[in-house]
């Protein structure tokens, strides 16, 4: 089988600085360690070499009715999670759009390459060679002794990401690890300049089912953790009915008192079913909080900022994972979201019919999805 990904490799004496290049860090959760196993979750982060996050993608993928999810004790994905999730045919268009004109990055690139090639083959799609980088290979080559597992490297570098066998979280961790390798003191560069070919254009279904895995209350609370586990902004608008159901569930949970782990998981499941991003949750949570503020007669409430209503509203804001009440007098901001930008047109190489190399540069007409929800 022809290799789908051309590994560019990173080197200390590489010729190509990476700051102005674009990368798509990907991670798949799968039913087995190799095809014919299937992909059941996709996580991808499109980013620049300077750390600017351009877009994120996260969704469970239904491999077919009754197909077992495999090692549930590792990725914690059950068959129930997959029921109602989009199929690979429905999400491959978004994934290819993110990868277009970028360098594919993965921690154990060969693993992701095998599964991507298998899924494309099942869909009858043929893709030209993709430029790629393997952070596992780079770590083994340049970091010397020590564990090169993704979680161990995240801890060693003190990165803010978590590696928890959830596709989006692991893709974020992989992307942050790449940035660490590109920055001082390592300052690795690409050994050769990437060559981009046009990828198949597949219409997007607009569907996604993101999974918020490994929820913890921590110091910031359940809802802050839920927001962290979802894509910062969605590629597509969420489902209005699902958003309404999420808000109704949230209102019911809050009326019962405090948010517990089981209730947080119920909210996470509904947010995923609605295709909601962190930005979508911020909007809903903020609307709920602003309703409470209006009932109390203003941000401070009766008795002033230090009165009982002021204390209650601050506690509610913290419970909802929102900023301090002093921010609520302004426009609805999105605190803590990674910087987002729309990718500019990328120069591509037209894929030759024979699969060989072409030198004809043509501008891409493809753009990343424009919804900045």
Coordinates of C-alpha atoms in Angstrom, one line a residue:
X1 CA 0.0 0.0 0.0
X2 CA 1.3 3.5 -0.9
X3 CA 2.2 5.5 2.1
X4 CA -0.4 8.1 2.9
X5 CA 1.9 10.4 5.0
X6 CA 5.4 11.5 4.1
X7 CA 7.3 12.0 7.5
X8 CA 9.3 15.2 7.2
X9 CA 11.2 14.7 10.5
X10 CA 12.5 17.4 12.8
X11 CA 16.2 18.2 13.2
X12 CA 18.3 20.7 15.1
X13 CA 20.0 21.7 11.8
X14 CA 16.8 21.6 9.8
X15 CA 16.4 24.0 6.9
X16 CA 12.8 25.1 7.5
X17 CA 11.7 27.1 10.5
X18 CA 8.2 26.2 11.6
X19 CA 6.8 29.4 13.1
X20 CA 5.0 30.5 9.9
X21 CA 3.8 27.0 8.9
X22 CA 0.5 25.5 9.8
X23 CA 0.0 22.1 11.5
X24 CA -3.0 19.8 12.2
X25 CA -2.4 17.7 15.3
X26 CA -4.7 14.6 15.2
X27 CA -5.6 11.8 17.4
X28 CA -7.9 8.8 16.9
X29 CA -9.5 6.5 19.4
X30 CA -10.0 3.1 17.8
X31 CA -11.6 -0.3 18.3
X32 CA -8.3 -2.1 18.0
X33 CA -4.5 -1.4 17.6
X34 CA -4.6 -1.8 13.8
X35 CA -7.0 -2.0 10.9
X36 CA -9.4 -3.5 10.1
X37 CA -10.3 -1.9 13.4
X38 CA -12.3 1.3 13.1
X39 CA -11.9 4.9 14.3
X40 CA -14.5 5.7 16.9
X41 CA -13.4 9.2 17.9
X42 CA -11.6 12.0 16.1
X43 CA -9.7 14.9 17.6
X44 CA -7.9 17.5 15.6
X45 CA -6.3 20.9 16.2
X46 CA -5.3 23.2 13.4
X47 CA -2.6 25.6 14.6
X48 CA 0.3 27.8 13.4
X49 CA 3.8 27.3 14.5
X50 CA 3.6 30.4 16.6
X51 CA 0.9 28.7 18.7
X52 CA -2.2 30.4 17.3
X53 CA -5.1 27.9 17.3
X54 CA -7.1 28.2 14.1
X55 CA -9.8 25.6 14.7
X56 CA -10.6 22.5 16.7
X57 CA -12.6 19.4 15.8
X58 CA -13.9 16.7 18.2
X59 CA -16.5 14.0 17.6
X60 CA -17.4 10.5 18.4
X61 CA -17.8 8.3 15.3
X62 CA -20.2 5.5 14.9
X63 CA -18.4 2.7 13.0
X64 CA -21.7 0.9 12.3
X65 CA -24.6 -0.8 14.1
X66 CA -23.5 -3.2 16.8
X67 CA -19.7 -2.7 16.2
X68 CA -18.0 -3.0 19.6
X69 CA -15.9 -0.1 20.8
X70 CA -12.9 -2.2 21.8
X71 CA -10.8 -1.4 24.8
X72 CA -13.3 0.5 26.8
X73 CA -11.1 0.3 29.9
X74 CA -8.6 2.5 28.0
X75 CA -10.6 5.1 26.1
X76 CA -13.8 4.8 28.2
X77 CA -16.0 4.8 25.1
X78 CA -19.0 2.5 25.3
X79 CA -21.4 1.3 22.6
X80 CA -24.0 3.6 24.1
X81 CA -21.7 6.6 23.4
X82 CA -21.5 5.7 19.7
X83 CA -25.3 5.3 19.2
X84 CA -26.5 8.4 17.4
X85 CA -23.0 9.6 16.6
X86 CA -22.1 10.7 13.1
X87 CA -20.5 8.2 10.8
X88 CA -17.0 8.7 9.3
X89 CA -18.7 9.5 6.0
X90 CA -20.4 12.5 7.8
X91 CA -17.2 13.9 9.4
X92 CA -14.4 13.1 7.0
X93 CA -15.0 16.3 5.1
X94 CA -14.4 18.4 8.1
X95 CA -11.2 16.5 8.9
X96 CA -9.8 16.8 5.4
X97 CA -10.7 20.5 5.4
X98 CA -8.6 20.9 8.6
X99 CA -5.7 19.0 7.1
X100 CA -5.7 20.8 3.8
X101 CA -2.5 22.8 3.3
X102 CA -1.1 21.8 6.7
X103 CA 1.4 19.4 8.2
X104 CA -0.2 16.4 9.8
X105 CA 1.1 15.8 13.3
X106 CA 0.6 12.9 15.6
X107 CA 2.3 11.1 18.6
X108 CA 3.0 7.9 16.8
X109 CA 2.2 9.1 13.3
X110 CA 2.2 5.6 11.8
X111 CA -0.7 4.6 14.0
X112 CA -2.9 7.5 12.8
X113 CA -1.7 7.1 9.2
X114 CA -2.8 3.4 9.1
X115 CA -6.3 4.2 10.4
X116 CA -6.8 7.3 8.3
X117 CA -5.8 5.3 5.2
X118 CA -8.2 2.5 6.1
X119 CA -11.1 4.8 6.7
X120 CA -10.5 6.6 3.4
X121 CA -10.3 3.3 1.6
X122 CA -13.6 2.2 3.1
X123 CA -15.2 5.4 1.8
X124 CA -13.7 4.9 -1.6
X125 CA -11.6 8.0 -1.3
X126 CA -8.0 8.4 -2.6
X127 CA -5.9 11.0 -1.0
X128 CA -2.5 12.2 -2.2
X129 CA 0.6 12.1 0.1
X130 CA 0.3 14.3 3.2
X131 CA 3.3 15.9 4.8
X132 CA 3.6 14.8 8.4
X133 CA 5.5 15.0 11.6
X134 CA 5.7 12.4 14.4
X135 CA 6.3 13.9 17.9
X136 CA 7.0 10.4 19.3
X137 CA 9.9 9.9 16.8
X138 CA 11.2 13.5 17.5
X139 CA 11.1 12.9 21.2
X140 CA 13.0 9.6 20.9
X141 CA 15.6 11.2 18.7
X142 CA 16.2 14.5 20.5
X143 CA 15.2 14.2 24.1
X144 CA 17.4 11.2 25.2
X145 CA 16.5 8.9 28.0
X146 CA 13.1 8.9 29.8
X147 CA 9.6 7.9 28.9
X148 CA 8.3 9.2 25.5
X149 CA 4.7 8.4 26.3
X150 CA 2.6 11.5 25.5
X151 CA 1.4 11.9 29.1
X152 CA 5.0 11.6 30.5
X153 CA 6.2 14.3 28.0
X154 CA 3.3 16.6 28.9
X155 CA 4.3 16.3 32.5
X156 CA 8.0 16.7 31.8
X157 CA 7.5 19.9 29.8
X158 CA 4.9 21.2 32.3
X159 CA 2.4 21.7 29.5
X160 CA -1.2 22.7 30.3
X161 CA -2.7 19.9 28.3
X162 CA -3.9 16.5 29.6
X163 CA -3.3 13.2 27.8
X164 CA -6.2 11.0 28.8
X165 CA -7.0 8.7 25.8
X166 CA -9.7 11.2 24.6
X167 CA -9.1 12.3 21.1
X168 CA -9.3 16.1 21.4
X169 CA -7.3 16.3 24.6
X170 CA -4.6 14.1 23.2
X171 CA -4.5 16.1 19.9
X172 CA -4.1 19.3 22.0
X173 CA -1.3 17.6 24.0
X174 CA 0.4 16.6 20.8
X175 CA 0.2 20.1 19.4
X176 CA 1.5 21.6 22.6
X177 CA 4.4 19.1 22.6
X178 CA 5.3 20.1 19.0
X179 CA 5.4 23.8 20.0
X180 CA 7.7 22.9 22.9
X181 CA 10.0 21.0 20.5
X182 CA 10.1 24.0 18.2
X183 CA 10.8 26.5 21.0
X184 CA 14.1 27.1 22.9
X185 CA 16.1 25.3 24.1
X186 CA 15.4 22.6 21.5
X187 CA 14.5 24.9 18.5
X188 CA 13.9 22.0 16.1
X189 CA 13.2 22.7 12.5
X190 CA 11.8 20.7 9.6
X191 CA 14.3 18.7 7.7
X192 CA 12.6 19.6 4.4
X193 CA 9.9 21.9 3.2
X194 CA 6.4 20.4 3.1
X195 CA 4.7 19.9 -0.2
X196 CA 0.9 20.1 -0.2
X197 CA -1.5 18.4 -2.6
X198 CA -5.2 19.0 -3.0
X199 CA -7.2 16.7 -0.8
X200 CA -10.6 15.2 -1.7
X201 CA -13.4 17.6 -1.2
X202 CA -16.2 15.9 0.7
X203 CA -19.4 17.8 1.8
X204 CA -19.7 18.2 5.5
X205 CA -22.9 17.0 7.2
X206 CA -22.5 19.7 9.9
X207 CA -22.8 17.0 12.6
X208 CA -20.6 16.3 15.5
X209 CA -20.8 14.6 18.9
X210 CA -17.9 15.9 21.1
X211 CA -17.1 13.9 24.2
X212 CA -16.1 15.5 27.4
X213 CA -14.0 12.8 29.0
X214 CA -12.5 12.4 32.5
X215 CA -14.5 15.2 34.2
X216 CA -13.2 16.3 37.5
X217 CA -14.4 19.0 40.0
X218 CA -10.9 20.1 40.8
X219 CA -10.5 23.7 42.2
X220 CA -12.6 25.3 39.5
X221 CA -15.6 23.1 39.5
X222 CA -17.4 20.6 37.3
X223 CA -18.6 23.1 34.7
X224 CA -15.2 24.7 34.2
X225 CA -13.8 21.2 33.5
X226 CA -16.6 20.4 31.1
X227 CA -15.8 23.6 29.2
X228 CA -12.1 22.7 29.0
X229 CA -12.9 19.3 27.5
X230 CA -15.0 20.6 24.6
X231 CA -13.6 22.3 21.5
X232 CA -13.1 26.0 22.1
X233 CA -15.4 26.9 19.2
X234 CA -17.4 24.6 16.9
X235 CA -16.9 24.1 13.2
X236 CA -20.7 24.2 12.8
X237 CA -23.6 25.7 14.8
X238 CA -25.0 23.4 17.5
X239 CA -28.5 21.9 17.2
X240 CA -31.0 24.4 18.5
X241 CA -33.2 21.7 20.0
X242 CA -30.2 20.1 21.7
X243 CA -29.1 23.5 23.1
X244 CA -32.6 24.1 24.5
X245 CA -32.6 20.7 26.1
X246 CA -29.1 21.4 27.6
X247 CA -30.4 24.7 29.1
X248 CA -33.5 23.0 30.5
X249 CA -31.3 20.3 32.1
X250 CA -28.9 22.8 33.5
X251 CA -31.7 24.9 35.0
X252 CA -33.2 21.7 36.6
X253 CA -29.8 20.7 38.0
X254 CA -29.2 24.1 39.5
X255 CA -32.6 24.1 41.1
X256 CA -31.7 20.9 42.9
X257 CA -28.8 22.5 44.6
X258 CA -25.2 21.8 43.8
X259 CA -23.7 20.1 40.7
X260 CA -22.4 16.6 41.4
X261 CA -20.3 14.3 39.3
X262 CA -23.2 12.3 38.0
X263 CA -25.1 15.5 37.1
X264 CA -22.1 17.0 35.4
X265 CA -21.8 13.8 33.3
X266 CA -25.5 14.1 32.3
X267 CA -24.9 17.7 31.2
X268 CA -21.7 16.7 29.3
X269 CA -23.7 14.0 27.5
X270 CA -26.4 16.4 26.5
X271 CA -23.9 19.1 25.4
X272 CA -22.2 16.5 23.2
X273 CA -25.5 15.3 21.7
X274 CA -26.3 19.0 20.8
X275 CA -22.8 19.4 19.2
X276 CA -21.9 22.2 21.6
X277 CA -18.5 23.9 22.0
X278 CA -17.1 25.7 24.9
X279 CA -18.2 29.0 23.4
X280 CA -21.8 27.6 23.2
X281 CA -21.7 26.6 26.8
X282 CA -20.4 30.0 27.9
X283 CA -23.4 31.7 26.1
X284 CA -25.9 29.4 27.7
X285 CA -24.4 29.6 31.2
X286 CA -24.1 33.4 30.9
X287 CA -27.8 33.7 29.9
X288 CA -28.8 31.6 32.9
X289 CA -26.7 33.8 35.2
X290 CA -28.0 37.0 33.7
X291 CA -31.5 35.9 34.3
X292 CA -30.6 35.4 38.0
X293 CA -28.9 38.8 38.1
X294 CA -32.1 40.5 36.7
X295 CA -34.2 38.8 39.3
X296 CA -31.9 40.0 42.0
X297 CA -32.1 43.6 40.7
X298 CA -28.5 43.9 39.4
X299 CA -25.0 42.3 39.8
X300 CA -24.8 43.3 43.4
X301 CA -28.4 42.6 44.4
X302 CA -30.1 44.0 47.5
X303 CA -27.6 44.8 50.1
X304 CA -24.8 45.8 47.7
X305 CA -21.8 43.8 46.4
X306 CA -21.3 42.2 49.8
X307 CA -24.9 41.5 50.4
X308 CA -26.5 38.0 50.4
X309 CA -27.6 38.2 46.8
X310 CA -24.2 39.3 45.7
X311 CA -22.6 36.3 47.4
X312 CA -25.2 34.0 45.9
X313 CA -24.6 35.3 42.4
X314 CA -20.8 35.0 42.8
X315 CA -21.2 31.4 43.9
X316 CA -23.5 30.7 40.9
X317 CA -21.0 32.3 38.5
X318 CA -18.3 30.1 39.9
X319 CA -20.5 27.0 39.7
X320 CA -21.3 27.8 36.0
X321 CA -17.6 28.2 35.2
X322 CA -17.9 31.9 34.4
X323 CA -15.7 34.8 35.2
X324 CA -16.1 37.2 38.2
X325 CA -19.4 39.0 38.4
X326 CA -17.6 42.3 37.6
X327 CA -17.3 41.1 34.0
X328 CA -21.1 40.7 33.6
X329 CA -21.8 44.3 33.0
X330 CA -20.0 44.2 29.7
X331 CA -20.5 42.2 26.4
X332 CA -20.6 38.4 26.5
X333 CA -16.9 37.6 26.4
X334 CA -15.4 34.1 26.0
X335 CA -12.9 34.0 28.9
X336 CA -9.9 31.8 28.5
X337 CA -10.5 30.6 25.0
X338 CA -7.5 30.0 22.8
X339 CA -6.8 32.6 20.2
X340 CA -8.7 31.8 17.0
X341 CA -8.1 33.0 13.5
X342 CA -9.2 32.1 10.0
X343 CA -6.5 30.5 8.0
X344 CA -5.4 32.4 4.9
X345 CA -5.3 30.7 1.5
X346 CA -2.6 28.1 1.3
X347 CA -0.4 27.4 -1.8
X348 CA -1.0 23.8 -2.8
X349 CA 0.6 21.5 -5.3
X350 CA -1.9 19.9 -7.7
X351 CA -1.9 16.2 -7.1
X352 CA -0.7 14.4 -10.2
X353 CA -2.8 11.5 -11.6
X354 CA 0.1 9.1 -11.4
X355 CA 0.7 9.9 -7.7
X356 CA 4.2 11.3 -8.5
X357 CA 5.5 14.8 -7.6
X358 CA 4.2 17.8 -9.4
X359 CA 5.7 21.3 -9.4
X360 CA 2.6 23.2 -10.5
X361 CA 1.6 25.6 -7.7
X362 CA -2.0 26.7 -7.6
X363 CA -3.9 28.6 -4.9
X364 CA -6.3 26.7 -2.7
X365 CA -10.0 27.6 -2.9
X366 CA -10.7 25.7 0.3
X367 CA -11.3 27.6 3.6
X368 CA -11.7 26.3 7.1
X369 CA -15.3 26.3 8.3
X370 CA -16.3 29.8 9.1
X371 CA -18.6 29.3 12.0
X372 CA -16.9 30.8 15.1
X373 CA -19.5 29.7 17.6

